Short mmCIF file of C-alpha atoms in Angstrom, two decimals:
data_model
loop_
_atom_site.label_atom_id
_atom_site.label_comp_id
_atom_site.label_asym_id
_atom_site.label_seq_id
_atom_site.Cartn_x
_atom_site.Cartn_y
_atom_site.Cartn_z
CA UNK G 1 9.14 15.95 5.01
CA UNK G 2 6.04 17.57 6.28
CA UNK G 3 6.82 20.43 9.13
CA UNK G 4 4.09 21.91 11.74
CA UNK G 5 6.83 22.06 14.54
CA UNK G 6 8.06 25.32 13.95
CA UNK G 7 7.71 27.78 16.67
CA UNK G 8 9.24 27.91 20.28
CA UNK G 9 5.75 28.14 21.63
CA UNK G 10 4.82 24.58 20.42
CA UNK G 11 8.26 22.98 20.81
CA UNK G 12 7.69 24.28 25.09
CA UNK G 13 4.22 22.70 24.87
CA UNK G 14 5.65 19.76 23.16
CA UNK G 15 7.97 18.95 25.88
CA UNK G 16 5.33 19.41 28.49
CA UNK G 17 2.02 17.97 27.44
CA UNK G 18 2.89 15.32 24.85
CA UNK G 19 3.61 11.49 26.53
CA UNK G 20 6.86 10.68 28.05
CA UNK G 21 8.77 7.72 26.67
CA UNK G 22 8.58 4.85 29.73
CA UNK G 23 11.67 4.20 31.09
CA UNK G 24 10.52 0.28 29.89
CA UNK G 25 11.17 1.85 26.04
CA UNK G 26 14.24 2.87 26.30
CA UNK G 27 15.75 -0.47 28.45
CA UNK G 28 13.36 -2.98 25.55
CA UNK G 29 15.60 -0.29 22.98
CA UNK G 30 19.14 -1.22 24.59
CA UNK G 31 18.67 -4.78 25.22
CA UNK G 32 17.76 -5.52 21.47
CA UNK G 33 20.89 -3.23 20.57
CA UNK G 34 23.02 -5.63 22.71
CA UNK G 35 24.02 -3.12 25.68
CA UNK G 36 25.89 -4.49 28.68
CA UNK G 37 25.49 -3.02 32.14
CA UNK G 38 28.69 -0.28 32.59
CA UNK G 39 29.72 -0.03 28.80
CA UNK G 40 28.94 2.69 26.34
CA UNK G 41 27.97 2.21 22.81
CA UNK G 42 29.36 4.79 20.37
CA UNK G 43 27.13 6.69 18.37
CA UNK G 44 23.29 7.53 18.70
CA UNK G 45 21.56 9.43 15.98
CA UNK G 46 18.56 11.00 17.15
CA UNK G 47 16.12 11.87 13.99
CA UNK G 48 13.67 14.29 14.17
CA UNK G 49 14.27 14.52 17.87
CA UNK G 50 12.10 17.72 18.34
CA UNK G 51 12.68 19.09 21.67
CA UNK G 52 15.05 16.38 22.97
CA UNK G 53 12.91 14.04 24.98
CA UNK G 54 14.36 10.65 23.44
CA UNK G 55 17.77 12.16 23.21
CA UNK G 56 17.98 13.04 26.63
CA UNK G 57 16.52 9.37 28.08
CA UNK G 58 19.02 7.74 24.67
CA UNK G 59 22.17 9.58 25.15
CA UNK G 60 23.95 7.95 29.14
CA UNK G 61 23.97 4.97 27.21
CA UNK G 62 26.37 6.50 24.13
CA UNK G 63 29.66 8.15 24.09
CA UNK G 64 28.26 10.12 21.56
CA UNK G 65 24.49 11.65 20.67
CA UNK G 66 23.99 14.11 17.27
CA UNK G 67 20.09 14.91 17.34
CA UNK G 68 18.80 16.41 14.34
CA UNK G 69 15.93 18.28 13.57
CA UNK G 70 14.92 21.11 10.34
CA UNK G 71 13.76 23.41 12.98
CA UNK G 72 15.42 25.39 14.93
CA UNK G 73 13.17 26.35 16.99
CA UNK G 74 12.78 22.96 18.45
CA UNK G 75 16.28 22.54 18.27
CA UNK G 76 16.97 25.61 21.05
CA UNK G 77 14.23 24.24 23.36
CA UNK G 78 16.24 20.66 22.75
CA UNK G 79 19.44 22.24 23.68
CA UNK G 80 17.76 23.35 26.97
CA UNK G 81 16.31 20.68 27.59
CA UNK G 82 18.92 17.82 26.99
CA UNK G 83 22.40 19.71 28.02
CA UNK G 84 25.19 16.99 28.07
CA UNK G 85 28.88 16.54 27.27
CA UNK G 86 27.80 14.21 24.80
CA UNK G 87 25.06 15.70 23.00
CA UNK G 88 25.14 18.21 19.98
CA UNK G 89 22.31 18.98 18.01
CA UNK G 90 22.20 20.23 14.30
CA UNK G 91 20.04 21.19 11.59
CA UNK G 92 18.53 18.49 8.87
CA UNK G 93 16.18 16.16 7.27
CA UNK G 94 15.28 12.97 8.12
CA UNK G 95 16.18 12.37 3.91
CA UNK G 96 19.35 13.66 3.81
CA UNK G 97 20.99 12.39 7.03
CA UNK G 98 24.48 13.65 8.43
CA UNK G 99 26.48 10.96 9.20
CA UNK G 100 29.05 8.87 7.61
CA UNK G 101 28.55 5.55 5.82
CA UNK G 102 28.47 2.66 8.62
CA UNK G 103 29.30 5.06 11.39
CA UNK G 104 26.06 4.91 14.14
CA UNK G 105 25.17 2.05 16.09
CA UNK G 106 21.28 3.20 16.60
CA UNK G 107 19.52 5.17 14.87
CA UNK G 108 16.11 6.83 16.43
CA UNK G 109 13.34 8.60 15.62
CA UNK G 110 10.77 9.50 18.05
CA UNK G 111 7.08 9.98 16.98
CA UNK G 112 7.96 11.26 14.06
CA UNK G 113 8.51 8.94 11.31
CA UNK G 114 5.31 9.72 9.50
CA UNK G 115 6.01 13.08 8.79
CA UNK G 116 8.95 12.42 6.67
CA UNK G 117 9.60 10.18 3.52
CA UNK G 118 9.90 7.17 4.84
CA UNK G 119 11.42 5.88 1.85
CA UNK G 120 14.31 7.99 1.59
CA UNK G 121 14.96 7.85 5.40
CA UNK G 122 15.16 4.61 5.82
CA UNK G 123 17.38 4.15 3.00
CA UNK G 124 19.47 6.75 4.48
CA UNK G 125 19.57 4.65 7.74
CA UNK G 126 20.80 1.81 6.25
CA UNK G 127 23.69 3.85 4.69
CA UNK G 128 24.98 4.93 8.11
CA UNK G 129 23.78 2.11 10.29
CA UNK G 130 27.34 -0.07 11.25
CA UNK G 131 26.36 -3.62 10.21
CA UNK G 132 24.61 -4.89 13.55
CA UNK G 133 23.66 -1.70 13.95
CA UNK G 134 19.56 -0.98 15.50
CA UNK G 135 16.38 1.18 14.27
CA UNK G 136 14.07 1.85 17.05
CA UNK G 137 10.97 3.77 15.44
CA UNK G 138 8.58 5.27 18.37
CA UNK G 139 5.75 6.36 17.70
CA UNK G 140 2.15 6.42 19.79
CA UNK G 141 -1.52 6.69 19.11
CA UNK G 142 -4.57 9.09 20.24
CA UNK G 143 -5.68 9.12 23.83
CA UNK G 144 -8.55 7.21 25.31
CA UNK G 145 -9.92 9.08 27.80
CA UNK G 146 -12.24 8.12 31.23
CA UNK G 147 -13.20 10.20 34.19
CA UNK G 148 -11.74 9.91 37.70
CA UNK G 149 -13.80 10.59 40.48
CA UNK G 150 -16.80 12.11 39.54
CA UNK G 151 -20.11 11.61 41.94
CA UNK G 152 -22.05 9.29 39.02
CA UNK G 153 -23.90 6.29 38.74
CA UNK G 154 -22.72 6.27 34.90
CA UNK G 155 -20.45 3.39 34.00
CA UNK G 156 -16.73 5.20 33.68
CA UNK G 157 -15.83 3.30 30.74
CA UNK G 158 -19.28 4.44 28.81
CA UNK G 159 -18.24 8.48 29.55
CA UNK G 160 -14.79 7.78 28.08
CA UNK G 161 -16.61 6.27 25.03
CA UNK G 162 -17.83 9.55 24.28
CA UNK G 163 -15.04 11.70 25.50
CA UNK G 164 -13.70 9.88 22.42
CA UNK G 165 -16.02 10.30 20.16
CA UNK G 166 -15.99 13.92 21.08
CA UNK G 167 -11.88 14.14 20.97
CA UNK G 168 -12.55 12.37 17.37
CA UNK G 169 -15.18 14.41 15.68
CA UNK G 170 -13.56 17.86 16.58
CA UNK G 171 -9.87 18.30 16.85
CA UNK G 172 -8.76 15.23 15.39
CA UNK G 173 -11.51 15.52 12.34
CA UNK G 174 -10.28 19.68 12.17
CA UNK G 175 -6.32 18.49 12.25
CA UNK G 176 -7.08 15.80 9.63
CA UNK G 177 -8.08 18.42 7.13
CA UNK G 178 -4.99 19.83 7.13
CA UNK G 179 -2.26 19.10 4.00
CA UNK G 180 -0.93 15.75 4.51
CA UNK G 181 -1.73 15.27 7.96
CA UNK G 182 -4.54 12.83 6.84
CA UNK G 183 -2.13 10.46 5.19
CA UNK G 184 0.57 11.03 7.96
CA UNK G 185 -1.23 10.15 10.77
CA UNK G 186 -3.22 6.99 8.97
CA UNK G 187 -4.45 3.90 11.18
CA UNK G 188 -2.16 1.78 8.82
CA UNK G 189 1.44 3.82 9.08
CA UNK G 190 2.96 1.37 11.73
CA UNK G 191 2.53 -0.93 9.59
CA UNK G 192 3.71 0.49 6.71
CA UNK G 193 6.90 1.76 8.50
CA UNK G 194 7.27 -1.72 9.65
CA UNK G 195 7.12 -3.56 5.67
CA UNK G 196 9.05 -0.82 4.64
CA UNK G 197 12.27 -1.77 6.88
CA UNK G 198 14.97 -3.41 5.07
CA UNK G 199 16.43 -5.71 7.47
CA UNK G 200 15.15 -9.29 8.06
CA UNK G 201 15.52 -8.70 11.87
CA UNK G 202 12.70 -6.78 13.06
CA UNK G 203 9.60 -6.61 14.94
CA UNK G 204 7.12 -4.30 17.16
CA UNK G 205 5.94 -4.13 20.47
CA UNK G 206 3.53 -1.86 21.73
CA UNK G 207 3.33 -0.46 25.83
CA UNK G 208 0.37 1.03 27.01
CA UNK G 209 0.81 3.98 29.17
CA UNK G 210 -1.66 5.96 31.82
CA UNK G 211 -1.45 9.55 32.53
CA UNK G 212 -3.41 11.31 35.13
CA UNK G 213 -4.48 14.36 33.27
CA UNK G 214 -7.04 17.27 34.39
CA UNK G 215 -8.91 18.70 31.09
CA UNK G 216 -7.12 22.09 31.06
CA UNK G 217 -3.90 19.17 30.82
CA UNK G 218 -5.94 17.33 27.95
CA UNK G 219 -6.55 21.28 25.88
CA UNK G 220 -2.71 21.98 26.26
CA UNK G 221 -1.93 18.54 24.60
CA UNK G 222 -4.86 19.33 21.91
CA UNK G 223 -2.92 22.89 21.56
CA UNK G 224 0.83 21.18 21.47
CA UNK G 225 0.02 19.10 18.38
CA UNK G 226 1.01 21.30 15.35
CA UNK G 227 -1.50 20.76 12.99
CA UNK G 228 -3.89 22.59 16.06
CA UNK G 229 -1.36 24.62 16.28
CA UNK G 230 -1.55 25.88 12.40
CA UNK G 231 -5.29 25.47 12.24
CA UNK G 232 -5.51 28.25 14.85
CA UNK G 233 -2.87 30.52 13.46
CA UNK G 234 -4.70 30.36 9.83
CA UNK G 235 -7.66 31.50 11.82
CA UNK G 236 -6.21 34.33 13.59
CA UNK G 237 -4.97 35.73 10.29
CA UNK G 238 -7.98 35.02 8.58
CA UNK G 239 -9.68 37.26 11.51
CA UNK G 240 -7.16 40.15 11.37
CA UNK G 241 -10.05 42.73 9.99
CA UNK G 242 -12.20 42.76 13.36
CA UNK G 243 -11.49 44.31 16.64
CA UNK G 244 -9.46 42.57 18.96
CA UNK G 245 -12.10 41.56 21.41
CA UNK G 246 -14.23 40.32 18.66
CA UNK G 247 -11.45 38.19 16.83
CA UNK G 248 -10.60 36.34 21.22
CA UNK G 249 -14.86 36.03 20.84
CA UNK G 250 -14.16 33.84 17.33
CA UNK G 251 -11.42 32.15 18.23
CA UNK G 252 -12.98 30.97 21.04
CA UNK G 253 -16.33 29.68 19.36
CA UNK G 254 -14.41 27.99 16.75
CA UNK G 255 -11.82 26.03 18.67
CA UNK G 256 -12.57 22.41 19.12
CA UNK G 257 -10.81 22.06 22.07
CA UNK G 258 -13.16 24.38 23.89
CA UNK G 259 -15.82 22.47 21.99
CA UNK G 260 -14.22 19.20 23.02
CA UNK G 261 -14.29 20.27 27.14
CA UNK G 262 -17.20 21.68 27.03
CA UNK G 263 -19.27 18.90 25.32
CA UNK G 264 -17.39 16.11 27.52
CA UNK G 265 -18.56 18.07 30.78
CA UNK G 266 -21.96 18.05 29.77
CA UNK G 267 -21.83 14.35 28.93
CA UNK G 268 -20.20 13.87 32.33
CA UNK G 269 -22.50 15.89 34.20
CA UNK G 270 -20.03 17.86 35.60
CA UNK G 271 -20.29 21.37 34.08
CA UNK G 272 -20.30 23.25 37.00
CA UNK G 273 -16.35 22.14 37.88
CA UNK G 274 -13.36 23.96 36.83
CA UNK G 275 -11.26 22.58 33.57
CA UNK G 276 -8.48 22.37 36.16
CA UNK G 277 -10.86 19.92 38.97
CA UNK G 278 -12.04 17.45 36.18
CA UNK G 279 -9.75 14.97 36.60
CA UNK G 280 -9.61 12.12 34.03
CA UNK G 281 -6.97 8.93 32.33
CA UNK G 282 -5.40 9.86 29.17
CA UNK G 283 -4.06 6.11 28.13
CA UNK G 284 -1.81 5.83 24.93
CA UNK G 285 -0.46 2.99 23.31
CA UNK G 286 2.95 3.57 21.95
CA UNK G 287 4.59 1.76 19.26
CA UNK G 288 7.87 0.41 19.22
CA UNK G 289 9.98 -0.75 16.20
CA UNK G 290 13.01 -2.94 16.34
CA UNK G 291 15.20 -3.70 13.87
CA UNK G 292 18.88 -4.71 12.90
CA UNK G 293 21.04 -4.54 10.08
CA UNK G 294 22.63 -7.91 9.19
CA UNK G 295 26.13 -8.16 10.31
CA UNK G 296 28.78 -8.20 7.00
CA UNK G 297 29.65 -12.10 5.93
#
């Protein structure tokens, strides 16, 4: 299991910039898993559940929710964020999974399923799946970005064209250099995940969702995915032998989210606004998996 979610700093800007699950998720998730209106289900297993953000929208439907994680750091910002009765969180791997054989009735993991082996886990999930028991994988793809409310005659569509081409060819290209990141975050892993599921019941859906971001929003999501995250801390130790002012004067010139704003303001003609006044729609696509383990003969 790879891990770039390691520091508090990242799990905070995790939980603030990174997508929020749609409410639609999460009732598509228990309708497939058979919930009735008033009941409670017993046990959710949360994998990889980061901060908490599926945990907390998962666990009113469960009289119980374990959410696991191998960091801790994202583990105290989870138990901050998501403090229930019925929610504990604990250390662990995706591989290795701490549960009892046929003892959870839905197992999720939430945009982060190609960071682990997915071999392994989903082997493990099948060992403590109940029979009739549900996998929802979540998972969700780059943003497309396109202007809102700029004073141009250029077709909105056509700027967000190259605010993605932009996005693409610096911090995505810089993240995708990193060790396994490349093969973890590969057009083809939904897929993958998907043939990869054991159970004969199971299918995707995918929801499309619209944020209304500014570009100092779109940075801090650039700066909250860990890869970014790593890239830059390489850098600053890489830098350690200059004066302080002169290692902030680096930084700055190599980070391709700087790059990224500033190049997309020029191509929007709209330099002369703050990061904070360029407003813009950050659309994602997520991905959901369903599936079921056959009920015992």
């Amino acid at each position: 299991m790879l891990r770039y979610y390691e520091t508090t700093s990242l799990s905070k800007a995790g939980l603030k910039y990174h997508p929020k699950y749609p409410s639609k998720i999460i009732e598509k998730a228990m309708q497939y898993a058979g919930y009735n209106e008033g009941e409670t289900l017993d046990f959710l297993l949360d994998v990889g559940c980061g901060a908490g953000q599926a945990t907390k929208l998962f666990c009113p439907y469960f009289k119980t929710v374990l959410g696991v994680d191998p960091s801790l750091k994202q583990l105290e910002t989870a138990k901050e964020n998501c403090c229930f009765d019925n929610v504990t969180f604990t250390e662990g791997v995706a591989e290795d999974l701490p549960a009892a054989n046929e003892s959870v009735d839905m197992v999720v993991s939430g945009s982060a399923t190609h960071w682990y082996n997915v071999e392994a886990f989903l082997k493990e999930t099948e060992r403590v799946l109940k029979p009739g028991g549900t996998l929802i994988v979540l998972d969700y793809n780059s943003p497309k970005f396109m202007p809102v409310g700029l004073n141009t005659k250029a077709n909105a569509e056509e700027l967000g064209k190259l605010a993605d081409g932009i996005y693409a060819k610096y911090p995505v290209a810089a993240m995708l250099k990193e060790p396994g990141v490349a093969k973890a975050y590969r057009k083809t892993r939904y897929e993958e995940i998907f043939e990869a599921v054991p159970f004969l019941e199971k299918r995707i859906e995918y929801v499309p969702v619209t944020s209304l971001w500014s570009l100092d929003d779109a940075v801090g999501y650039i700066n909250s995915v860990g890869p970014y995250e790593q890239i830059v801390r390489k850098r600053m130790n890489d830098l350690q032998h200059l004066p302080a002012h002169e290692i902030k004067e680096k930084l700055l010139e190599l980070d391709e989210a700087e790059k990224f704003v500033k190049l997309t303001k020029e191509c929007w003609d709209c330099t002369e606004k703050k990061d904070s006044e360029v407003k813009l729609k950050a659309s994602f696509k997520f991905y959901v998996l369903l599936a079921k383990k056959a009920h015992k003969q």
